[in-house]
C-alpha positions as a Python dict, from the first residue, in 0.01 Angstrom:
ca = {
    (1, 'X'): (0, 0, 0),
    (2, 'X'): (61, 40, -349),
    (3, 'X'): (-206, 289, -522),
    (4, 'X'): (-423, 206, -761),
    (5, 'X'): (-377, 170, -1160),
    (6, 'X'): (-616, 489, -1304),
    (7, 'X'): (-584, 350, -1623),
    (8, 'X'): (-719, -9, -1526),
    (9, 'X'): (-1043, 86, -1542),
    (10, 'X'): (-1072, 219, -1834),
    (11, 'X'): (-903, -31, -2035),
    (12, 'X'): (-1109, -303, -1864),
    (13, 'X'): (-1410, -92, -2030),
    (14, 'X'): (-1292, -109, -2355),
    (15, 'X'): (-1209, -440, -2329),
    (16, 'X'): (-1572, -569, -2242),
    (17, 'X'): (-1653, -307, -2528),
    (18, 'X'): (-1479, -458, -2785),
    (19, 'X'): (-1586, -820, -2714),
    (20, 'X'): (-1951, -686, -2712),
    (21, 'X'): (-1894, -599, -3026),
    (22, 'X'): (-1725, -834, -3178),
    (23, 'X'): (-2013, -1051, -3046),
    (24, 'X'): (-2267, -861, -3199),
    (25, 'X'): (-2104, -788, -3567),
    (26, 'X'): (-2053, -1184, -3545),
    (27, 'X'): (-2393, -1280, -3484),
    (28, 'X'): (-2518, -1035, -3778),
    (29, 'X'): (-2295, -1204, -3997),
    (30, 'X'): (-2370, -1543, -3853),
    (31, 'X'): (-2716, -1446, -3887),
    (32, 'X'): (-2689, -1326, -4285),
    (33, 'X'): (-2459, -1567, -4413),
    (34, 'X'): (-2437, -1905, -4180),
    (35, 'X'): (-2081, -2042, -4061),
    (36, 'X'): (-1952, -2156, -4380),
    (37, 'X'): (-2016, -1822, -4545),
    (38, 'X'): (-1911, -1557, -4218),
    (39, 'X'): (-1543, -1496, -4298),
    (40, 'X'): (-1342, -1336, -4046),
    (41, 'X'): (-1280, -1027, -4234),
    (42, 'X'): (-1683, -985, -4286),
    (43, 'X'): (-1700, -1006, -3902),
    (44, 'X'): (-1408, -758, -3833),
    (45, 'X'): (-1539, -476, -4095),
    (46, 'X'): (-1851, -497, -3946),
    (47, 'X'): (-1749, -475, -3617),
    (48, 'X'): (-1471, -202, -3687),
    (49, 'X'): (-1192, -380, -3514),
    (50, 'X'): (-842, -517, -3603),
    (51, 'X'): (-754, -896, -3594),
    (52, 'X'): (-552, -868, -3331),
    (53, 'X'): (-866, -731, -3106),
    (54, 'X'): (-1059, -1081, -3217),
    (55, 'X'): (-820, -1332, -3140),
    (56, 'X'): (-720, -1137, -2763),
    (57, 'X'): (-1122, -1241, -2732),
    (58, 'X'): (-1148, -1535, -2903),
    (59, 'X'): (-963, -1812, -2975),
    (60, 'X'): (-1086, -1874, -3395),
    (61, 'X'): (-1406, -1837, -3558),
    (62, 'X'): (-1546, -2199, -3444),
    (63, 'X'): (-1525, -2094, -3109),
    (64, 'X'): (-1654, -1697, -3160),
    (65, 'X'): (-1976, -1916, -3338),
    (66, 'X'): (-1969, -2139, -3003),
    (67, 'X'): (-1994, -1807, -2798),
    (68, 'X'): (-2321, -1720, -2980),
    (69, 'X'): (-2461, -2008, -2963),
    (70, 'X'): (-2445, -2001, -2569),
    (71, 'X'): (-2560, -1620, -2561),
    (72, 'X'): (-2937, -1728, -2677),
    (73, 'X'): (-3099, -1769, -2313),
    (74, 'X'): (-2915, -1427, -2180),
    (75, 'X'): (-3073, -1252, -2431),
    (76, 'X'): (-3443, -1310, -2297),
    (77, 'X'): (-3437, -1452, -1923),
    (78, 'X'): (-3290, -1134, -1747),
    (79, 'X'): (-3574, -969, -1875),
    (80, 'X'): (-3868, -1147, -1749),
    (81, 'X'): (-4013, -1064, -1384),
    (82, 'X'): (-4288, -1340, -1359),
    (83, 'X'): (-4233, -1645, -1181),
    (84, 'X'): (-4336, -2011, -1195),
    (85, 'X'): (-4564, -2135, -1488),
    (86, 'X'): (-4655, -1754, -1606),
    (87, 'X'): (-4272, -1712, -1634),
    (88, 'X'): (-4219, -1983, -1875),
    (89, 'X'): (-4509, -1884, -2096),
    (90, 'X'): (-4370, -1525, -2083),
    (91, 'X'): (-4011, -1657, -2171),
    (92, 'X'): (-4154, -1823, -2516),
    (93, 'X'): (-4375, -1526, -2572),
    (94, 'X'): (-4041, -1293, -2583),
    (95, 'X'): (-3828, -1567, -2765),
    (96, 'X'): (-4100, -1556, -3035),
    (97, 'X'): (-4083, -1161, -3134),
    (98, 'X'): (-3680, -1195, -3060),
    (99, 'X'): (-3677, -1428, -3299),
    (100, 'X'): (-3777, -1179, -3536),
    (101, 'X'): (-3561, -900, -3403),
    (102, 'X'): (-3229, -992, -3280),
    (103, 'X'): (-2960, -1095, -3429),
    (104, 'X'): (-2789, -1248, -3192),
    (105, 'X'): (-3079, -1510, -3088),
    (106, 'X'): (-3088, -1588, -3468),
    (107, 'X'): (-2756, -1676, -3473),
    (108, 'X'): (-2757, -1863, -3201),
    (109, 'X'): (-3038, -2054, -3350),
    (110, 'X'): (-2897, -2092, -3645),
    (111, 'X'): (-2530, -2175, -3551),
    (112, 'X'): (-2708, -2450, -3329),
    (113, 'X'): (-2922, -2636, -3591),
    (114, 'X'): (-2527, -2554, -3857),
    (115, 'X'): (-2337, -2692, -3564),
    (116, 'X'): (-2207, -3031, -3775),
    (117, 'X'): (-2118, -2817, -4041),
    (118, 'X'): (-1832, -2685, -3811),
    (119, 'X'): (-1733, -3037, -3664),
    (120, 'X'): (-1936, -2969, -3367),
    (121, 'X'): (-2187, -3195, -3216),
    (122, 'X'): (-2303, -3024, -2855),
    (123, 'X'): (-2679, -3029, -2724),
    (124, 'X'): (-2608, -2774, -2427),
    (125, 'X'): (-2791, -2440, -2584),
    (126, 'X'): (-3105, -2737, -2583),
    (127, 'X'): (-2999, -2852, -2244),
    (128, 'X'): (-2964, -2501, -2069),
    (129, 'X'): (-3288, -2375, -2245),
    (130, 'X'): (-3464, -2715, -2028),
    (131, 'X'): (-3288, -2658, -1719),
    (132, 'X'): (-3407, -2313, -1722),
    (133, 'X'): (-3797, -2439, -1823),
    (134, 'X'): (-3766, -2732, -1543),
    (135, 'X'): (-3642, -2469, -1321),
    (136, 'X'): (-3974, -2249, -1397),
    (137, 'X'): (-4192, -2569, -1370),
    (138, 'X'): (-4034, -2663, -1028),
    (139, 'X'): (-4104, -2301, -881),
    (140, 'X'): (-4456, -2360, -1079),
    (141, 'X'): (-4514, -2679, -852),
    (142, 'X'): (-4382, -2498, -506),
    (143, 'X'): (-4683, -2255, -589),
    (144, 'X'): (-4947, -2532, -661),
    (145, 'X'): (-4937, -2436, -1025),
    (146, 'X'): (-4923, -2808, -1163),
    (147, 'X'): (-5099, -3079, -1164),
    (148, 'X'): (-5004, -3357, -1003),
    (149, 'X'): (-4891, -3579, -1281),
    (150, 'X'): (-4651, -3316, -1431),
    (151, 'X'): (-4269, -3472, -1459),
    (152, 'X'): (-4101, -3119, -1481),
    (153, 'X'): (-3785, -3267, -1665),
    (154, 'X'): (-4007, -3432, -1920),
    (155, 'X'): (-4216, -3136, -2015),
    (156, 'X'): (-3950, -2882, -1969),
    (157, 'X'): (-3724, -3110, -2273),
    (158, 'X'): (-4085, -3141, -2433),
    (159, 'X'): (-4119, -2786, -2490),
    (160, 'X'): (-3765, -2685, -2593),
    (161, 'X'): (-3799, -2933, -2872),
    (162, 'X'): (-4182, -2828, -2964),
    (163, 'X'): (-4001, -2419, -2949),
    (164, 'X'): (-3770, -2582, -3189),
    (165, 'X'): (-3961, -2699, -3457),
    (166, 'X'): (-4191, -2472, -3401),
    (167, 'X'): (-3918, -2180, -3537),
    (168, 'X'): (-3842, -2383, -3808),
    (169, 'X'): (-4174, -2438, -3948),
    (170, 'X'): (-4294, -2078, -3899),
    (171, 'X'): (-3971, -1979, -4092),
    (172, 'X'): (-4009, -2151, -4382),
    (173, 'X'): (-4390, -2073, -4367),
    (174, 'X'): (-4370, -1660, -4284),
    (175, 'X'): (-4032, -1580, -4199),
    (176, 'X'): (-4115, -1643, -3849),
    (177, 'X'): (-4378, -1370, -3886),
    (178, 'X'): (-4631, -1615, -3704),
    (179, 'X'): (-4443, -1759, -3439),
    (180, 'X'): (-4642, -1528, -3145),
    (181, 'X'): (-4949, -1670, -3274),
    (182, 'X'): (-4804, -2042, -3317),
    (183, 'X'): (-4648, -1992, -2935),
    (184, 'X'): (-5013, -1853, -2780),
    (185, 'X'): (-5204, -2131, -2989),
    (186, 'X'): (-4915, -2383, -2801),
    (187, 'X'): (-4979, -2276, -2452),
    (188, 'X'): (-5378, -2291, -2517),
    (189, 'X'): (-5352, -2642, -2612),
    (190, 'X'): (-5093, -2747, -2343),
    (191, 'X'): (-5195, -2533, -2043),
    (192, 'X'): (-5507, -2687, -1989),
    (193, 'X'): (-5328, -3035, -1961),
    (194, 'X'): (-5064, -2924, -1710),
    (195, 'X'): (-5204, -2651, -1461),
    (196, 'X'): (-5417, -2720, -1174),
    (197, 'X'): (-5751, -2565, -1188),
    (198, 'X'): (-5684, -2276, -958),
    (199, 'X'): (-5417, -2168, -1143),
    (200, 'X'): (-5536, -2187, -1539),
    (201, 'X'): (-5745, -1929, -1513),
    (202, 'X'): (-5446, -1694, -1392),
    (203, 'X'): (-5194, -1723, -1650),
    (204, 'X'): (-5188, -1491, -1959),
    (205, 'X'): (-5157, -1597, -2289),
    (206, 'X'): (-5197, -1389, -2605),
    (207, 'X'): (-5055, -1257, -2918),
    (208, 'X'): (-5117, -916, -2706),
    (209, 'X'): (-4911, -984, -2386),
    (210, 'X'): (-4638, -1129, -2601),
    (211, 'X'): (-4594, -818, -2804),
    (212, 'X'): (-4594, -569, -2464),
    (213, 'X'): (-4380, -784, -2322),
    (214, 'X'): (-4107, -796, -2662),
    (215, 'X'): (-4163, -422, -2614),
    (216, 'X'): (-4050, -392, -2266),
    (217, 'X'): (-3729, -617, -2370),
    (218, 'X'): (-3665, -406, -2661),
    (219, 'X'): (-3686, -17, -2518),
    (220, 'X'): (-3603, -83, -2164),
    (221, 'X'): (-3516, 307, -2156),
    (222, 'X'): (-3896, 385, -2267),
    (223, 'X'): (-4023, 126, -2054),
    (224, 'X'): (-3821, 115, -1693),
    (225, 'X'): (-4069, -6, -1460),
    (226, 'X'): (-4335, -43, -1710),
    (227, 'X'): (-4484, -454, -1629),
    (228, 'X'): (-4695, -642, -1852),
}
């Protein structure tokens, strides 16, 4: 049996290392400057890597800006503990101080809303955002969380596009400063409409939880084990 390559390792390291970054130094400039205005050289200074290193990753910018765009939902969901109907309110209470922090959400906001400005016309960051809500909202009904005339599919599409403009508003309007308060005040005026009466009373909502939870997400190494 032949031994083993020591240096495979290593290189396979480096290689995840370098895509990470190339990743994030795209989505800052992404973020900054929108596709038209990210050139490739922007991305590569800020990333510290030679062209060669981008184009082993990735096959041109368009599909580097198709790469963030799918990143948005792996940037929150990993994150969150809760289950059912809690879990989904928890997801859009981290997505709204993300928003605010991370890069690579932005871009991946951004680059989604830009998309026809790069010849590209695909709804799956909107369609893997509601499979991941209808997936919440089907758990949510296994745990007599819903009431009965809750379509899952329907109100998991329904709140991806209320997340959506909701962003955009609270951007033009504060920067997205607001959009914790703009998420709580959504939940308050769609929770009572959708959870059984057992259940409202049980799932958190506030400007509050939303921020402890952001924090969690943001220092896991301060907060290990630490639960809202």
């Amino acid at each position: 049996m032949a031994p083993a390559n020591p240096s495979r390792a290593p290189k396979q390291e480096r290689a995840i290392q370098t895509r990470e970054q190339l990743l994030k130094a795209a989505a800052e400039v992404f973020d900054e400057y929108g596709y038209a205005g990210a050139g490739i050289n922007k991305i590569l200074q800020r990333a510290g890597v030679t062209a060669g290193a981008l184009y082993f990753h990735f096959k041109d910018k368009q599909n580097l800006a198709m790469e963030v765009m799918y990143a948005q939902r792996g940037t929150i969901e990993p994150h969150v503990p809760t289950t059912g109907l809690q879990r989904l309110v928890d997801i859009t209470l981290i997505w709204s101080h993300s928003l605010q922090a991370d890069p690579l959400l932005r871009a991946g906001v951004r680059l989604t809303s830009e998309q026809s400005a790069f010849g590209v016309q695909d709804a799956t960051p909107y369609a893997v955002w509601a499979r991941s809500f209808e997936d919440c909202l089907e758990v949510a009904r296994a745990q007599g969380e819903l009431r009965e005339h809750v379509r899952a599919d329907e109100l998991a599409e329904f709140v991806v596009g209320a997340c959506t403009g909701m962003q955009e508003y609270a951007q033009v309007v504060s920067r997205r400063a607001d959009l914790p308060r703009r998420t709580v005040n959504m939940w308050r005026a769609l929770l009572p409409g959708i959870a059984a009466e057992p259940a409202l009373g049980g799932i958190e909502n506030s400007e509050e939880r939303a921020l402890s939870l952001w924090t969690s997400v943001s220092a896991p190494d301060q907060g290990e084990g630490k639960r809202a």
